[in-house]
mmCIF file of C-alpha atoms and ligand atoms in Angstrom:
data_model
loop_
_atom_site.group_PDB
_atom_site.id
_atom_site.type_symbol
_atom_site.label_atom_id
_atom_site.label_comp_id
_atom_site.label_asym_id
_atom_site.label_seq_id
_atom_site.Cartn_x
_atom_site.Cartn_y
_atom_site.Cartn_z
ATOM 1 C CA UNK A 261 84.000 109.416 110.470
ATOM 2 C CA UNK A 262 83.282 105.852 111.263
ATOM 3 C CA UNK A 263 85.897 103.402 110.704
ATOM 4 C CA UNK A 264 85.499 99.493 110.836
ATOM 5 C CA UNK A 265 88.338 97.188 110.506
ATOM 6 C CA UNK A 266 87.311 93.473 109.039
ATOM 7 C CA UNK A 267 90.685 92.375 108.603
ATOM 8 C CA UNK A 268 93.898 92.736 109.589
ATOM 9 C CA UNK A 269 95.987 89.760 108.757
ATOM 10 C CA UNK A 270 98.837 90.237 106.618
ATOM 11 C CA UNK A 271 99.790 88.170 103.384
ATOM 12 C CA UNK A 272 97.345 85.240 104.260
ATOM 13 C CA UNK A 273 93.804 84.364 105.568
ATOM 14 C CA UNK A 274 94.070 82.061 108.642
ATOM 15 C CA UNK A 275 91.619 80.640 110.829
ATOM 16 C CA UNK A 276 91.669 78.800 114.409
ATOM 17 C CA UNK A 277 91.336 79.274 117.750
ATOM 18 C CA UNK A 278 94.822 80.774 118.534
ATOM 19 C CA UNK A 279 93.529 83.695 115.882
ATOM 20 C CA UNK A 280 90.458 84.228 117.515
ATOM 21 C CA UNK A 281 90.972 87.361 119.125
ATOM 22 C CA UNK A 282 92.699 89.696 116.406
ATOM 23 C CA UNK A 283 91.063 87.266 113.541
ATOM 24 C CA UNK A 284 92.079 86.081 110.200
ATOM 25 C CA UNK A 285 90.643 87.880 107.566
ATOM 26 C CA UNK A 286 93.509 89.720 105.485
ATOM 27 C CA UNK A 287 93.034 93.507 104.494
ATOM 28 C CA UNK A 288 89.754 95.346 104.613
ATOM 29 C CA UNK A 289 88.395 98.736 106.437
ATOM 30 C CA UNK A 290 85.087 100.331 106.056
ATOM 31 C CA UNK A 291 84.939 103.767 106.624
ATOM 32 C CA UNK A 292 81.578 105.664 106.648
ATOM 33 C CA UNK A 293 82.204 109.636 106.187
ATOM 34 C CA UNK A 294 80.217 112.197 105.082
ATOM 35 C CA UNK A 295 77.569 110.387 104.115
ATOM 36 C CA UNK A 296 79.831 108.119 101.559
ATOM 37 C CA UNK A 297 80.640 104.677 101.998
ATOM 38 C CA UNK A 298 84.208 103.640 101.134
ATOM 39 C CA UNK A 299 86.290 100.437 101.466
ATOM 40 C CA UNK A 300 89.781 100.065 101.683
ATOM 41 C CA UNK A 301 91.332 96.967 100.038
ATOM 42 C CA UNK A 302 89.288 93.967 98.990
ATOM 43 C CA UNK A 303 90.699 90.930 101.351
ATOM 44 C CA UNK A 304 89.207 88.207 102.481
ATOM 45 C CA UNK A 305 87.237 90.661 104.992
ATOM 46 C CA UNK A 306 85.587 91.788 102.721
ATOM 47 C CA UNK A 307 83.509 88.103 102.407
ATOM 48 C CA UNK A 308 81.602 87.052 104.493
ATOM 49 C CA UNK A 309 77.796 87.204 105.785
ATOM 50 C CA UNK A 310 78.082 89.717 108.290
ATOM 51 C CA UNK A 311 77.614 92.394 105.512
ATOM 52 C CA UNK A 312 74.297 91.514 104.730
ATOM 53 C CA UNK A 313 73.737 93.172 108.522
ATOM 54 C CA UNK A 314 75.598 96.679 107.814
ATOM 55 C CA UNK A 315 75.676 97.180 104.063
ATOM 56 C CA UNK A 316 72.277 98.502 102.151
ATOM 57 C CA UNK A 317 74.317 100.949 100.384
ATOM 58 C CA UNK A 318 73.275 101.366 96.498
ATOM 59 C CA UNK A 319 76.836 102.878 95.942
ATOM 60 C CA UNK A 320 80.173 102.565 97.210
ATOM 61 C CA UNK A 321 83.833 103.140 96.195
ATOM 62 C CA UNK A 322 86.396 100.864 96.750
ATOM 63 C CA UNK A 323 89.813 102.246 96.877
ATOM 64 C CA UNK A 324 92.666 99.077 95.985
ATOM 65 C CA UNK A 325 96.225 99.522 97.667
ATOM 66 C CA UNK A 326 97.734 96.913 95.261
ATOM 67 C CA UNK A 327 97.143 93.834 93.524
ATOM 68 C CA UNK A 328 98.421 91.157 95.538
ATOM 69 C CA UNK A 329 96.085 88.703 96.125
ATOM 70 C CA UNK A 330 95.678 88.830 99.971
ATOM 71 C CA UNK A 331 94.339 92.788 99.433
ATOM 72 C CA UNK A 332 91.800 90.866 96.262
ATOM 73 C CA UNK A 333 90.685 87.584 97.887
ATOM 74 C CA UNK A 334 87.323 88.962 98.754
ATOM 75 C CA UNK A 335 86.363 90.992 95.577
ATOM 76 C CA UNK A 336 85.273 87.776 93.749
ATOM 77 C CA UNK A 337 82.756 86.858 96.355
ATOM 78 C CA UNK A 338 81.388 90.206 97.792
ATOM 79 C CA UNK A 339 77.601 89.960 97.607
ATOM 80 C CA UNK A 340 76.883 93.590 96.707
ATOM 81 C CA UNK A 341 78.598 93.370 93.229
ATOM 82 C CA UNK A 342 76.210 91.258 92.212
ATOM 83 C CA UNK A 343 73.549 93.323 92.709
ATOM 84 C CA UNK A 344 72.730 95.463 89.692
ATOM 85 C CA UNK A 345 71.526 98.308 91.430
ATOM 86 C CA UNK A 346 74.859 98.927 92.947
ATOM 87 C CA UNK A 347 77.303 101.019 91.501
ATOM 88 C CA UNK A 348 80.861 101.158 92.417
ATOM 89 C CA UNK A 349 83.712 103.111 91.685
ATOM 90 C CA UNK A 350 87.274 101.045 91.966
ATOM 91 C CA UNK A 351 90.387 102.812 92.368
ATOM 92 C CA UNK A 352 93.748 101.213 91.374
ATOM 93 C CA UNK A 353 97.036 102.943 90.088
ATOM 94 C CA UNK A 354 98.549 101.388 86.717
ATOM 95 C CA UNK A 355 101.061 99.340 86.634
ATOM 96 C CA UNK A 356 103.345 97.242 84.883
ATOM 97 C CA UNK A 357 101.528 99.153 82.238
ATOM 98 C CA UNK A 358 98.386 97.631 83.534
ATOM 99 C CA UNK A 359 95.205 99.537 84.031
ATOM 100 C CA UNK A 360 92.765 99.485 87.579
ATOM 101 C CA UNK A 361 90.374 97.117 85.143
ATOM 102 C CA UNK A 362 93.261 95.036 83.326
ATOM 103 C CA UNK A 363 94.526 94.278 86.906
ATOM 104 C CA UNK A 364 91.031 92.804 88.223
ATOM 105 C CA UNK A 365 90.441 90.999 85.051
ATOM 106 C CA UNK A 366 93.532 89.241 85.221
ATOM 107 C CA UNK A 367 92.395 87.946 88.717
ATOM 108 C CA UNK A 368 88.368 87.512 87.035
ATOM 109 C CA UNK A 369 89.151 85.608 84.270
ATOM 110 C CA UNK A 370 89.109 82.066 83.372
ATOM 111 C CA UNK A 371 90.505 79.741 84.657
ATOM 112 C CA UNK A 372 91.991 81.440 87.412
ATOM 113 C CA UNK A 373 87.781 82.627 88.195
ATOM 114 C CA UNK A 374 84.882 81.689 86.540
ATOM 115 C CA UNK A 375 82.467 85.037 86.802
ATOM 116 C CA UNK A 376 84.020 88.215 84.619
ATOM 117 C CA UNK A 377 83.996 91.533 85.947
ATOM 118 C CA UNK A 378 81.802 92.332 83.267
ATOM 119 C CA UNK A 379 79.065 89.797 84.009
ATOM 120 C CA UNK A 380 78.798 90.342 88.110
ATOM 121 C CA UNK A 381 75.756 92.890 87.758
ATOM 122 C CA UNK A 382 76.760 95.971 89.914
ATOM 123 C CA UNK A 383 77.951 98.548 87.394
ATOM 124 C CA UNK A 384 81.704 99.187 87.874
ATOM 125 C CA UNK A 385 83.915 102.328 87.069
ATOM 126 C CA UNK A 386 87.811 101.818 87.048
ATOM 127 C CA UNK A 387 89.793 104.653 87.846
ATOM 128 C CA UNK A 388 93.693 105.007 88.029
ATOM 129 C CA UNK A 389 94.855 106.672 91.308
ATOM 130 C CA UNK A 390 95.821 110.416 91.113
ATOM 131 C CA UNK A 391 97.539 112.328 93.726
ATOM 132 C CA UNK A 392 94.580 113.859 94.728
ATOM 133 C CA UNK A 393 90.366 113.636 94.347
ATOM 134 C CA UNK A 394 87.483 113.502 96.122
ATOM 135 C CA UNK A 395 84.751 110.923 97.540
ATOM 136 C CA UNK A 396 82.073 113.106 97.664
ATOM 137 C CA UNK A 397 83.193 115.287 100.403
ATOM 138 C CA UNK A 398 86.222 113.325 101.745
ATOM 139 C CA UNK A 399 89.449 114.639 99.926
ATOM 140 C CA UNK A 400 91.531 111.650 99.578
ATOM 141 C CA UNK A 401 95.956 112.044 99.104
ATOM 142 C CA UNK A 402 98.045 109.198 98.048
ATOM 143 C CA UNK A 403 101.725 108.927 98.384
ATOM 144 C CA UNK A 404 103.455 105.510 96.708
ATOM 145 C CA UNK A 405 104.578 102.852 99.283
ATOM 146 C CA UNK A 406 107.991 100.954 99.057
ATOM 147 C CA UNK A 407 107.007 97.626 98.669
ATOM 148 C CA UNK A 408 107.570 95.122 95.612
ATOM 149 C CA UNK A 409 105.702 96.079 92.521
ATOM 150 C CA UNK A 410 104.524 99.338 94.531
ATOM 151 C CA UNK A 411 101.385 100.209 96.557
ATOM 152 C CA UNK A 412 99.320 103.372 97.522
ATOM 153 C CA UNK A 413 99.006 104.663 100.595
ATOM 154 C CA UNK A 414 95.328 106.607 101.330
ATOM 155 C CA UNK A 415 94.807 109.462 103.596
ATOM 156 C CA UNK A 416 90.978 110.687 103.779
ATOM 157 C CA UNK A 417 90.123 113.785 105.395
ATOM 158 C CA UNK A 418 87.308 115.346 106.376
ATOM 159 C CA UNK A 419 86.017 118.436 108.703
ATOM 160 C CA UNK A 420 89.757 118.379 110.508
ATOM 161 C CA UNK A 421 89.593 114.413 111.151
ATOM 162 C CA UNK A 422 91.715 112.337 108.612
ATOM 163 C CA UNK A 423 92.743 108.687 108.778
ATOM 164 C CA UNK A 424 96.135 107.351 106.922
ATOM 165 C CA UNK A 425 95.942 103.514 105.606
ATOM 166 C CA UNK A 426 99.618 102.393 104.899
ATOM 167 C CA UNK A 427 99.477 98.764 104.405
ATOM 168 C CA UNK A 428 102.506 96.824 102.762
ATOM 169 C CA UNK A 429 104.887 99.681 103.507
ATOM 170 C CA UNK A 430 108.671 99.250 104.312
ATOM 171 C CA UNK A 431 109.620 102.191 105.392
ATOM 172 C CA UNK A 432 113.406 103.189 104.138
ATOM 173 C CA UNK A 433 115.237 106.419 103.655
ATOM 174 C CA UNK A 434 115.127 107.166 99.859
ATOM 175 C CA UNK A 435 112.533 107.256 97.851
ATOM 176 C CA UNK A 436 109.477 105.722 97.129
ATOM 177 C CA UNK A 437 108.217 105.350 100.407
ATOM 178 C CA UNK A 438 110.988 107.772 102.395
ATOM 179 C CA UNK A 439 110.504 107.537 105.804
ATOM 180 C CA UNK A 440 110.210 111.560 106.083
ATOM 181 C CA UNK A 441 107.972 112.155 103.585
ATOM 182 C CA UNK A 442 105.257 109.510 104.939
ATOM 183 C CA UNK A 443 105.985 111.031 108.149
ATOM 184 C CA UNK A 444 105.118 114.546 105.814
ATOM 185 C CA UNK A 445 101.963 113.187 104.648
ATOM 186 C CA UNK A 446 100.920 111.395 107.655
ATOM 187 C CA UNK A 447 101.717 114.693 110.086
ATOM 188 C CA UNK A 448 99.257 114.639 112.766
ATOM 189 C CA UNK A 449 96.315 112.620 111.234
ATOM 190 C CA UNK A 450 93.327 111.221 113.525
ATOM 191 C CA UNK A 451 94.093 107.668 113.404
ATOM 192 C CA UNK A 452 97.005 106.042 111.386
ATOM 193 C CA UNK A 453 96.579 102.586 110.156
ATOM 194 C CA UNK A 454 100.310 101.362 109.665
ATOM 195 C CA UNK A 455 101.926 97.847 108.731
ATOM 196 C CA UNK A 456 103.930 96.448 111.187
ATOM 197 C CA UNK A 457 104.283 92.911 109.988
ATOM 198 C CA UNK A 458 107.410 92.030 111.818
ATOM 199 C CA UNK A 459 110.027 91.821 114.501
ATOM 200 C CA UNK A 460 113.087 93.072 114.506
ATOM 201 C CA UNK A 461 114.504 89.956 115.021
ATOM 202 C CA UNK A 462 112.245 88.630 111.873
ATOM 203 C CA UNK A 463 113.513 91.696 109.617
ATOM 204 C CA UNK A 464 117.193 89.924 109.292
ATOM 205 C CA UNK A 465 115.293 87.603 106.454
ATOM 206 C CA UNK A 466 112.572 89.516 105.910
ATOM 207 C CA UNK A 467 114.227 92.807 104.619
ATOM 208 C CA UNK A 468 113.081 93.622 100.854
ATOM 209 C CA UNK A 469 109.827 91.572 101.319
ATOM 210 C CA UNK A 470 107.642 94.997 101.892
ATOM 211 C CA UNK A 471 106.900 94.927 105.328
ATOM 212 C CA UNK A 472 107.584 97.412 108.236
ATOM 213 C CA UNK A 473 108.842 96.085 111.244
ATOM 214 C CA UNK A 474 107.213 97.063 115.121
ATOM 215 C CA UNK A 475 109.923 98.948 116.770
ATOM 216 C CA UNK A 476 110.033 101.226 112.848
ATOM 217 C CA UNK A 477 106.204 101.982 113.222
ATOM 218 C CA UNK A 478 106.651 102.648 116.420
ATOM 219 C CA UNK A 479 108.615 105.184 115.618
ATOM 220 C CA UNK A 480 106.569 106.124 112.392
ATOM 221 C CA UNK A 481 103.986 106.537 114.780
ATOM 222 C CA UNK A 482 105.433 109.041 117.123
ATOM 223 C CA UNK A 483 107.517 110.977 114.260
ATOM 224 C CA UNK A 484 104.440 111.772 112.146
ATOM 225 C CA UNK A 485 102.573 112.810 115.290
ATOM 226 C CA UNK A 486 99.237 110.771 115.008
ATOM 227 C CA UNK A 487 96.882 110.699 117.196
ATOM 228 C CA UNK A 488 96.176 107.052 117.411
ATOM 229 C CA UNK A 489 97.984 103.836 115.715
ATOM 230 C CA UNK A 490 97.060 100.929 115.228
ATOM 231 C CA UNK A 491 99.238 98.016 113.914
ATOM 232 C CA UNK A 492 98.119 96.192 111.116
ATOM 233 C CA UNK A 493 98.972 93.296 108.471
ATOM 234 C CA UNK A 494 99.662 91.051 111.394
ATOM 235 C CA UNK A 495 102.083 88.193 109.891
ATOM 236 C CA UNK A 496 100.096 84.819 109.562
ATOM 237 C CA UNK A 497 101.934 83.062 111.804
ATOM 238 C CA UNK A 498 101.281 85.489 114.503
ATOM 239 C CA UNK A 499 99.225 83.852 117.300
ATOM 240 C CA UNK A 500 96.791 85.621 119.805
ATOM 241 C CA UNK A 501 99.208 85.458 122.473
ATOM 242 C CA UNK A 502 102.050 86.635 120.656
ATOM 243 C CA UNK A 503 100.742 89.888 119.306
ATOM 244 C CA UNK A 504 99.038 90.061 122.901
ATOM 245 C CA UNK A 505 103.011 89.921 124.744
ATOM 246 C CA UNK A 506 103.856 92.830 121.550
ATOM 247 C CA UNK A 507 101.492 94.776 121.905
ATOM 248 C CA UNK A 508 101.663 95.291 125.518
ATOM 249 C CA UNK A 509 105.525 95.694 125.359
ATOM 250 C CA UNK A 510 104.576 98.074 122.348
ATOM 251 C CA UNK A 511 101.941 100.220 124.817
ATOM 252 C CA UNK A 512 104.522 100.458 127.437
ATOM 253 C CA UNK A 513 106.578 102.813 125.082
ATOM 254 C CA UNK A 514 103.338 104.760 123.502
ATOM 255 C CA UNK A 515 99.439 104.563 125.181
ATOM 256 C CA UNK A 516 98.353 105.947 121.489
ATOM 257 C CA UNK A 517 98.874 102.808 120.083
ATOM 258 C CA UNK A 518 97.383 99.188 119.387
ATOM 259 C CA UNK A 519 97.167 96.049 117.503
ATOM 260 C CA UNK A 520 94.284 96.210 115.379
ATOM 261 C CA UNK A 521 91.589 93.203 115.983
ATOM 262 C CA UNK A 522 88.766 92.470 113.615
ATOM 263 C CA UNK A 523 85.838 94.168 113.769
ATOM 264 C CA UNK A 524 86.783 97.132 116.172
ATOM 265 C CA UNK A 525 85.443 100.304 115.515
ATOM 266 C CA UNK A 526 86.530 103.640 115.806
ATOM 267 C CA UNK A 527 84.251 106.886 115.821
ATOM 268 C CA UNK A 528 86.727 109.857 114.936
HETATM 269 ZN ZN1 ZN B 1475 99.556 92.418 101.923
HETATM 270 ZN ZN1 ZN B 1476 101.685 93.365 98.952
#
């Protein structure tokens, strides 16, 4: 399983040279498994030209944590649906009594965007989320996040190595989103991708807003027994320097675990 993160900023895209290093591009992983091509969340890393060099796939599936716009920013623009020999499957769970489709089109729609989903070429298939299915031969589980107007958190497995993506995640006790069963679903995966979008010291006016916080991952992290962990949905204000000072004082307290920087790759 190849995994390729091309974005990790949380909430909003930023750009300069005090981002340089862990980048600006909000939520997108490519992960290459078993001969299937998937993508994880459609932000603004999903844009850009550098696909052109590692993307000649004819088919793809695209699996959605939520609608907010940071995790959508880069479906719009994304070269390969607007190729019509591309198909692409789209997974999104209902809600507000909105379908996977309804949910895009409100975003592709005029005025808000001037190209439909119905007019970009590539043919699309919408698909609500279900517990369980299959990408080809990578079982996928979902579990519901706690986080305003809900998100899904992905685990894909396959031959013994499985990877967890739990973006926009504020881990509580009680459900959605308890804190023992993600540590449940996430027991002993390959490589967990977890939010930690905040400090502790942040959390006093950040609680409720969706987010996990460095020191609860941390502990996330070790409870669930991962492998490796690496932090993601950096906040936007978070400089280079300052996620450099956390994540080493994060590293002195586990060695599995890092801040994840665009465009790393990890071969599981
Ligand atoms: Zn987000
Ligand atoms: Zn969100």
């Amino acid at each position: 399983m190849q995994i390729k993160l091309l974005g990790v900023r949380g909430t909003l895209p930023v750009h300069g040279p005090e981002f340089s290093c862990f980048g600006g591009a909000t939520s997108c992983v490519l992960v290459r498994a078993g001969g299937e091509t998937i993508i994880l969340d459609a932000g603004t890393g999903l844009s850009g030209r550098a696909w052109e060099r590692f993307f000649p796939e004819k088919h793809f599936t695209l699996l959605i944590s939520h609608a907010h716009v940071d995790h959508l920013m880069g479906f719009p623009v994304f070269p390969p649906l607007f190729d019509p020999t591309v198909t692409c499957d789209i997974y999104l769970k209902s809600r507000e009594g909105r379908s996977a489709q309804a949910q895009l089109e409100t975003l592709m729609s005029p005025p808000l965007w001037p190209v439909t989903t119905g007019s970009m070429g590539a043919a699309l298939t919408f698909h609500d989320v279900p517990p369980f299915f299959r990408v080809g031969p990578v079982a996928v589980e979902t579990m519901e996040s706690r986080h305003p107007g809900g998100s899904t958190i992905y685990k894909l497995s396959l031959d013994g190595v499985s990877v967890v993506y739990a973006t926009d995640f504020e881990p509580e006790s009680g459900a959605p989103g308890d804190i023992l069963d993600f540590c449940d679903f996430a027991r002993g995966c390959s490589l967990l991708l977890l939010d930690a979008q905040y400090t502790q010291e942040e959390y006093a006016h950040t609680r409720g807003f969706g987010h996990s916080t460095i020191p609860r991952s941390l502990a996330l992290a070790r409870t669930s027994g991962a492998r490796q962990t690496i932090f993601i949905h950096h906040d936007p204000k978070r400089t280079d320097a300052q996620l450099l000072d956390l994540e080493a004082s994060v590293r002195a307290q586990s060695d599995s675990i890092t801040f994840g920087r665009e465009g790393k790759e990890v071969f599981l």
